[in-house]
mmCIF file of C-alpha atoms in Angstrom:
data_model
loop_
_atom_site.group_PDB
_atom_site.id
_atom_site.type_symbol
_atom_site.label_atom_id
_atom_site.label_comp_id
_atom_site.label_asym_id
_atom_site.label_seq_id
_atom_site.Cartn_x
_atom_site.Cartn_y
_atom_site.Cartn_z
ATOM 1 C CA UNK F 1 0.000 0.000 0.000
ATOM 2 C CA UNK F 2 2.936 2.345 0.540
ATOM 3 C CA UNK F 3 3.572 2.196 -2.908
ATOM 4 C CA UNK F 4 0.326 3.616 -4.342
ATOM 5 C CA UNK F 5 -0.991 7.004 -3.747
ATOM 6 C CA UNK F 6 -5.071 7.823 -2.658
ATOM 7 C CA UNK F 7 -5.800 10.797 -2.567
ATOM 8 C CA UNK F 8 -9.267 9.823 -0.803
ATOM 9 C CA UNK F 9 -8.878 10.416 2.981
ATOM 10 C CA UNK F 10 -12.063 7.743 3.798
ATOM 11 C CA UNK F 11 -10.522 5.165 0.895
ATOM 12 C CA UNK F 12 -6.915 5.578 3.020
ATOM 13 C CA UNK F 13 -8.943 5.621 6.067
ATOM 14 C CA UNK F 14 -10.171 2.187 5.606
ATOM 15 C CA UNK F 15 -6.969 0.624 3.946
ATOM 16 C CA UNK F 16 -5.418 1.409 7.117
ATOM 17 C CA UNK F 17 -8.012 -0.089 9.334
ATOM 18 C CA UNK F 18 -7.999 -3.581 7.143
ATOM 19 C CA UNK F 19 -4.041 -3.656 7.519
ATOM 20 C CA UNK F 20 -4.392 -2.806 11.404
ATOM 21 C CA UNK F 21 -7.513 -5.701 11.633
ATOM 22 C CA UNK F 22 -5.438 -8.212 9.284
ATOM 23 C CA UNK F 23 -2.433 -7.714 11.839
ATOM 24 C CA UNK F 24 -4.340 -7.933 15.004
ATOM 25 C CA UNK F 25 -5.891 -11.703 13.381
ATOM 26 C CA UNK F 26 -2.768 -13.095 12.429
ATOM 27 C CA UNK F 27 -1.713 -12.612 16.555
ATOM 28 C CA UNK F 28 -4.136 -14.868 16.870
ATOM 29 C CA UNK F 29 -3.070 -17.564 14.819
ATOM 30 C CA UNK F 30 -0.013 -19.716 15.100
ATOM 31 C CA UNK F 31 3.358 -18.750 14.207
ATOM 32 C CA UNK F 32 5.193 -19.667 11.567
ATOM 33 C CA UNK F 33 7.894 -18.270 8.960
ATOM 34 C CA UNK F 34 5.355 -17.238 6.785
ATOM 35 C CA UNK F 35 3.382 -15.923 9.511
ATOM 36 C CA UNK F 36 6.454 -14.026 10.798
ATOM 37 C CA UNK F 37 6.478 -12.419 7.243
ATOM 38 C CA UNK F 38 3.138 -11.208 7.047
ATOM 39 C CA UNK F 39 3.479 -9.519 10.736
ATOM 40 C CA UNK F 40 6.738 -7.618 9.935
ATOM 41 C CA UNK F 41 5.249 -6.526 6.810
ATOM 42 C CA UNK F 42 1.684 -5.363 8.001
ATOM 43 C CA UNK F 43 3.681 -3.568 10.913
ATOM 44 C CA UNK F 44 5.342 -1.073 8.286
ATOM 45 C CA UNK F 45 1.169 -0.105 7.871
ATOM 46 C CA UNK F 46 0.022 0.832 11.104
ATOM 47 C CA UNK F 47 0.836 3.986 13.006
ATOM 48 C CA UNK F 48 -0.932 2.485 16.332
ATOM 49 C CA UNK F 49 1.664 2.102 19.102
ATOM 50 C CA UNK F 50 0.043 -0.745 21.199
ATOM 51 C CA UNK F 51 -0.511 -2.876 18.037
ATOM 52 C CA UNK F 52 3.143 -2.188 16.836
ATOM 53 C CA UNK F 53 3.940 -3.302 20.059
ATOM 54 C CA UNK F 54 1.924 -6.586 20.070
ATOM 55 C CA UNK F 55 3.162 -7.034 16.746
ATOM 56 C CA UNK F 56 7.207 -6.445 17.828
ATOM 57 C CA UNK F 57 6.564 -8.542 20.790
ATOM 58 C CA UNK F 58 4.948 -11.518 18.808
ATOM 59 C CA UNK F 59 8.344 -11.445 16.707
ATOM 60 C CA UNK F 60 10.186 -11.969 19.615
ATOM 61 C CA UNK F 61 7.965 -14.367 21.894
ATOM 62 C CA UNK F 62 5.772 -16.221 19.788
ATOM 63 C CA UNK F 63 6.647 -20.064 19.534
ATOM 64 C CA UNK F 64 4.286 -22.411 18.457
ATOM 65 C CA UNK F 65 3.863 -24.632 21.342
ATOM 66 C CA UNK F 66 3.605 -21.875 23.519
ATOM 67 C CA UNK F 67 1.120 -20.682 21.035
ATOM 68 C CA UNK F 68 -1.145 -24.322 21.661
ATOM 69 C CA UNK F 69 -0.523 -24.028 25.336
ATOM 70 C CA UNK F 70 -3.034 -21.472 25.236
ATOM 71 C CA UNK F 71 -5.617 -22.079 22.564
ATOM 72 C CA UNK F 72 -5.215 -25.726 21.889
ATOM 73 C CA UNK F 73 -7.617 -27.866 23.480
ATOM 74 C CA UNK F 74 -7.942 -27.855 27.298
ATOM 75 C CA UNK F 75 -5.898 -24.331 26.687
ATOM 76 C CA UNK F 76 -6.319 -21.259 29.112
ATOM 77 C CA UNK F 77 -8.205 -19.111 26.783
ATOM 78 C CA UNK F 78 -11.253 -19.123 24.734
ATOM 79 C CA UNK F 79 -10.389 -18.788 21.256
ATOM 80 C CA UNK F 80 -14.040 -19.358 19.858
ATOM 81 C CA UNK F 81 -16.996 -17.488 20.519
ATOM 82 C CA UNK F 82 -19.341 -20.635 21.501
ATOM 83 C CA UNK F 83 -17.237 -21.280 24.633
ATOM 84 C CA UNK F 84 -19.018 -17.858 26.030
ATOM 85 C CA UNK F 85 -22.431 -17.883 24.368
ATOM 86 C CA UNK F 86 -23.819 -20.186 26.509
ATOM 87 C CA UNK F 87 -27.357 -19.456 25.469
ATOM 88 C CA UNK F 88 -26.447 -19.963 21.830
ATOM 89 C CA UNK F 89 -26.884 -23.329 20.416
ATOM 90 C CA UNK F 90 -23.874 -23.795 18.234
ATOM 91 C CA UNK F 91 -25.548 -24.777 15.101
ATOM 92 C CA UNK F 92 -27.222 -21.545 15.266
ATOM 93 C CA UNK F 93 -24.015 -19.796 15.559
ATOM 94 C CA UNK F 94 -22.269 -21.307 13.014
ATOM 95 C CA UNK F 95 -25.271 -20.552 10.498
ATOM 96 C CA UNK F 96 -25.468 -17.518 11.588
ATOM 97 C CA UNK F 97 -21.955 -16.635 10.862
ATOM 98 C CA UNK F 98 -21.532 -18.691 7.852
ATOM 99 C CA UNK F 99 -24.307 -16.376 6.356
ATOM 100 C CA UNK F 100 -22.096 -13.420 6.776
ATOM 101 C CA UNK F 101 -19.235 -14.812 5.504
ATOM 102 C CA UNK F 102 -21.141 -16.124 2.671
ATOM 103 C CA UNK F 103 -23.255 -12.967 1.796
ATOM 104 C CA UNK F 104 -19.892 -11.163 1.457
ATOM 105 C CA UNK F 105 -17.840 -13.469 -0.082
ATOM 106 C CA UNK F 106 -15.513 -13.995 2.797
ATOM 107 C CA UNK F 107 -13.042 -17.097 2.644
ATOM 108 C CA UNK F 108 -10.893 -17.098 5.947
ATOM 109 C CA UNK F 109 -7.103 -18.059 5.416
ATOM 110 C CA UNK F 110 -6.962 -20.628 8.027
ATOM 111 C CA UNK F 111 -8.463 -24.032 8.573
ATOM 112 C CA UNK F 112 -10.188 -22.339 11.850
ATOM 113 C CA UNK F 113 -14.030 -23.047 12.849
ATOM 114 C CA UNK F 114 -16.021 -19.908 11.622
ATOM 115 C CA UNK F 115 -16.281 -18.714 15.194
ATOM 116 C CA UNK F 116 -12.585 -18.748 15.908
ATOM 117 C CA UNK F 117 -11.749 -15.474 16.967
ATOM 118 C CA UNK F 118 -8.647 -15.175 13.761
ATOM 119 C CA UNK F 119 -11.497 -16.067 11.435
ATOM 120 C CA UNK F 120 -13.620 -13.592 13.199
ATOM 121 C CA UNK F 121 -11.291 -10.685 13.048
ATOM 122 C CA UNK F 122 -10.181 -11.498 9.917
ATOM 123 C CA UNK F 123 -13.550 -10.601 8.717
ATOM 124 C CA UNK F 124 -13.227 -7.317 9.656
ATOM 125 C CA UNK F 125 -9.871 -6.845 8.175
ATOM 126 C CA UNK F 126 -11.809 -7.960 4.819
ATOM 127 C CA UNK F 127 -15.185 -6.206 5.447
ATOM 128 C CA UNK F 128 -12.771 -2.698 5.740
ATOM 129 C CA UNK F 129 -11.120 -3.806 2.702
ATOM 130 C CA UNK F 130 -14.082 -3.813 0.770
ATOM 131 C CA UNK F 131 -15.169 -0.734 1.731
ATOM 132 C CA UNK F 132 -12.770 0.724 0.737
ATOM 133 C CA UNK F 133 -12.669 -0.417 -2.841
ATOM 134 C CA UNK F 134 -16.312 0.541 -2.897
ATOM 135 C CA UNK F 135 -15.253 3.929 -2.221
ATOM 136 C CA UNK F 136 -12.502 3.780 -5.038
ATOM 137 C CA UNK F 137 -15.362 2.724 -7.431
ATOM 138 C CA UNK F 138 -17.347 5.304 -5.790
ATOM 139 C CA UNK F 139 -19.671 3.289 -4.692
ATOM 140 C CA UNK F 140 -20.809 4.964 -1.378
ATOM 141 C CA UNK F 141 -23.985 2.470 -0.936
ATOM 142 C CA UNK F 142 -22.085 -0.184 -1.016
ATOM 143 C CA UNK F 143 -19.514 1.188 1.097
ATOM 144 C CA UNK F 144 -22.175 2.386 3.601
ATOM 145 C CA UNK F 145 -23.755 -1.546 3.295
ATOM 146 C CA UNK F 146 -20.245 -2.846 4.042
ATOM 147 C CA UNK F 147 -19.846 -0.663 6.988
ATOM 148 C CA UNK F 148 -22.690 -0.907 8.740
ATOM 149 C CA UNK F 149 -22.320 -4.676 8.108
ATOM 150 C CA UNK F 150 -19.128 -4.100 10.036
ATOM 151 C CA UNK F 151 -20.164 -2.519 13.375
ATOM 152 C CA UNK F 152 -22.988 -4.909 13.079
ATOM 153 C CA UNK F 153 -20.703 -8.004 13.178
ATOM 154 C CA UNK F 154 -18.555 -6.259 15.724
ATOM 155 C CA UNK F 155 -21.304 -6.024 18.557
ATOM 156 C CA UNK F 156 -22.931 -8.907 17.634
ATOM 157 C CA UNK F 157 -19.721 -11.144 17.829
ATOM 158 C CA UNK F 158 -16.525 -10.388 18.485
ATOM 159 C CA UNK F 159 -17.355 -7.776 21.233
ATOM 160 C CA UNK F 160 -18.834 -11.206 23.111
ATOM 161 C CA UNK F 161 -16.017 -12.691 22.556
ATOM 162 C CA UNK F 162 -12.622 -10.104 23.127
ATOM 163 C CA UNK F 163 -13.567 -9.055 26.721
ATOM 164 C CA UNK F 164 -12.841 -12.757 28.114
ATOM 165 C CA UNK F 165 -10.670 -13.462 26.076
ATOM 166 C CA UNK F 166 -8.624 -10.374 26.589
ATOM 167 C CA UNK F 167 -9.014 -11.359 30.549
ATOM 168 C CA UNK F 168 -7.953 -15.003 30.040
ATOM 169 C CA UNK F 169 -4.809 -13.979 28.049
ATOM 170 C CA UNK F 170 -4.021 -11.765 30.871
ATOM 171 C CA UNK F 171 -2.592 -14.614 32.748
ATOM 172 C CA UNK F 172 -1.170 -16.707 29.952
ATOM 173 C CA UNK F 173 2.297 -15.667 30.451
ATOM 174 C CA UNK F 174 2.613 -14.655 27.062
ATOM 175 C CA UNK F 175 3.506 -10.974 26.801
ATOM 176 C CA UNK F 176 2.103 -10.866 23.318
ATOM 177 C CA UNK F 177 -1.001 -12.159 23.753
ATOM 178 C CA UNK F 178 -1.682 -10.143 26.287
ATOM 179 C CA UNK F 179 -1.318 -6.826 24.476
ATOM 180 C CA UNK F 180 -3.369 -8.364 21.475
ATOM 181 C CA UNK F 181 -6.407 -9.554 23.851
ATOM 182 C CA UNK F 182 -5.974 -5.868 24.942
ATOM 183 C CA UNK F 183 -6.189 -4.298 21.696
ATOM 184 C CA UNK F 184 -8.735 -6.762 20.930
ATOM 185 C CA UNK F 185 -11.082 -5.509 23.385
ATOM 186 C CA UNK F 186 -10.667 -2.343 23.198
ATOM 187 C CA UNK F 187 -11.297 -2.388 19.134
ATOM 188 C CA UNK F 188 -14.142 -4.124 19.594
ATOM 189 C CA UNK F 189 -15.832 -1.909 22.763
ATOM 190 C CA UNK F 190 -15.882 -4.867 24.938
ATOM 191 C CA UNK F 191 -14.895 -4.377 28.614
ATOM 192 C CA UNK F 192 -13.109 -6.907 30.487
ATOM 193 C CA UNK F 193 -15.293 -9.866 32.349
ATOM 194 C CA UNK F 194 -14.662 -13.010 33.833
ATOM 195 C CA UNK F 195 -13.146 -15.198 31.425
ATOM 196 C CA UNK F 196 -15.584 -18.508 29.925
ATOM 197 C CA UNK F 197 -14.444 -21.509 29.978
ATOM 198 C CA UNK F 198 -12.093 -22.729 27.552
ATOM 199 C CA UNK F 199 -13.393 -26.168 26.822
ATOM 200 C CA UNK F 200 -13.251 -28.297 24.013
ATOM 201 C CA UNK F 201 -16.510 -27.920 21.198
ATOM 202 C CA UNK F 202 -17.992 -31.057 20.015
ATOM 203 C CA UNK F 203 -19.453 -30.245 16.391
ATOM 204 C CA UNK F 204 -20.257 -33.678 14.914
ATOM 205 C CA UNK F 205 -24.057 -32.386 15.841
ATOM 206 C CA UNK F 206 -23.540 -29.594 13.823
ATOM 207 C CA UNK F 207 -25.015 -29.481 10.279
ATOM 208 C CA UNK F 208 -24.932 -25.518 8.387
ATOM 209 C CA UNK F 209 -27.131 -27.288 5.805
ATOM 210 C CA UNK F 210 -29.287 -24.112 4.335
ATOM 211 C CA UNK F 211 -27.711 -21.470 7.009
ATOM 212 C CA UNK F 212 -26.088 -19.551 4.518
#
């Protein structure tokens, strides 16, 4: 993105925010050398201190078994939103969020369940890239459809999700989780609660059949 000018302050605007949400997912996901690629290079995007710092940190700390330690099963942390929507059957949920991924075309880049919070924030990082190619095409419906789509997904989902997580990761040990459950929550207007439990999901009961 460095590399092209736009002169549009809302198309920049937006550009920015994907990069920011596309680096905030991938501290979610396990590390690898690729993965260690894409962080250095979406750090040279954002201007926001805490997430450079997450993102500097991750470089440093992130290690794959420490990585499963947390979020692999039995792990401290709640990585998917159906560990604290207890009142939400999971079929539901995943139809429910299939439908959104589906409507806008959404294909996550890891082999996550659709309610894992990298596939979750991810979706962000691709609903803010949309917009703002609908505002390059000047498109502003569509970019107003994408948006409110957006904030819509935000308190719907992930805002459930990022304050206990955020709290869990507090105690993980893991310096760079902890700032990224931080900056999680506070992107996402959550506030910090007791942490849900972190168990393992069953899906074999699960069928999306017609939910998208």
């Amino acid at each position: 993105m460095n590399s092209v000018h736009i002169a549009d302050p809302s198309q920049r605007e937006r550009l920015l925010e994907a990069a920011e949400w596309r680096l905030l997912g991938l501290l979610f996901e396990p590390p690898s050398p690729a993965w260690r690629e894409q962080v250095r290079a979406l750090m040279s995007e954002t201007a926001s201190a805490p997430l450079r710092a997450a993102a500097q940190a991750a470089l440093e700390e992130a290690r794959e078994n420490l990585f499963h330690t947390v979020f692999g099963p039995g792990g401290s942390a709640p990585a998917r939103e159906v560990s604290c929507t207890h009142a939400v059957e999971l079929g539901s949920l995943m139809a429910e969020l299939t439908a959104y991924y589906d409507a806008f075309g959404y294909r996550p880049a890891i082999a996550e369940p659709p309610d894992h919070v990298a596939v979750e924030v991810g979706f962000i990082a691709y609903l803010r890239l949309k917009e703002a190619y609908a505002l390059a095409c000047e498109d502003p419906e569509r970019a107003q459809l994408t948006a409110e789509a957006a904030d819509r997904f935000l308190r719907q989902h992930l805002r459930v999700l990022a304050g206990p997580l955020a709290s869990a990761l507090r105690s993980s040990g893991i310096g760079y989780l902890e700032l990224a459950g931080q900056e999680l929550m506070r992107r996402a207007g959550a506030e910090a609660t007791v942490a849900c439990a972190a168990l393992p999901v069953v899906d074999d009961a699960f069928d999306c059949g017609a939910g998208g």
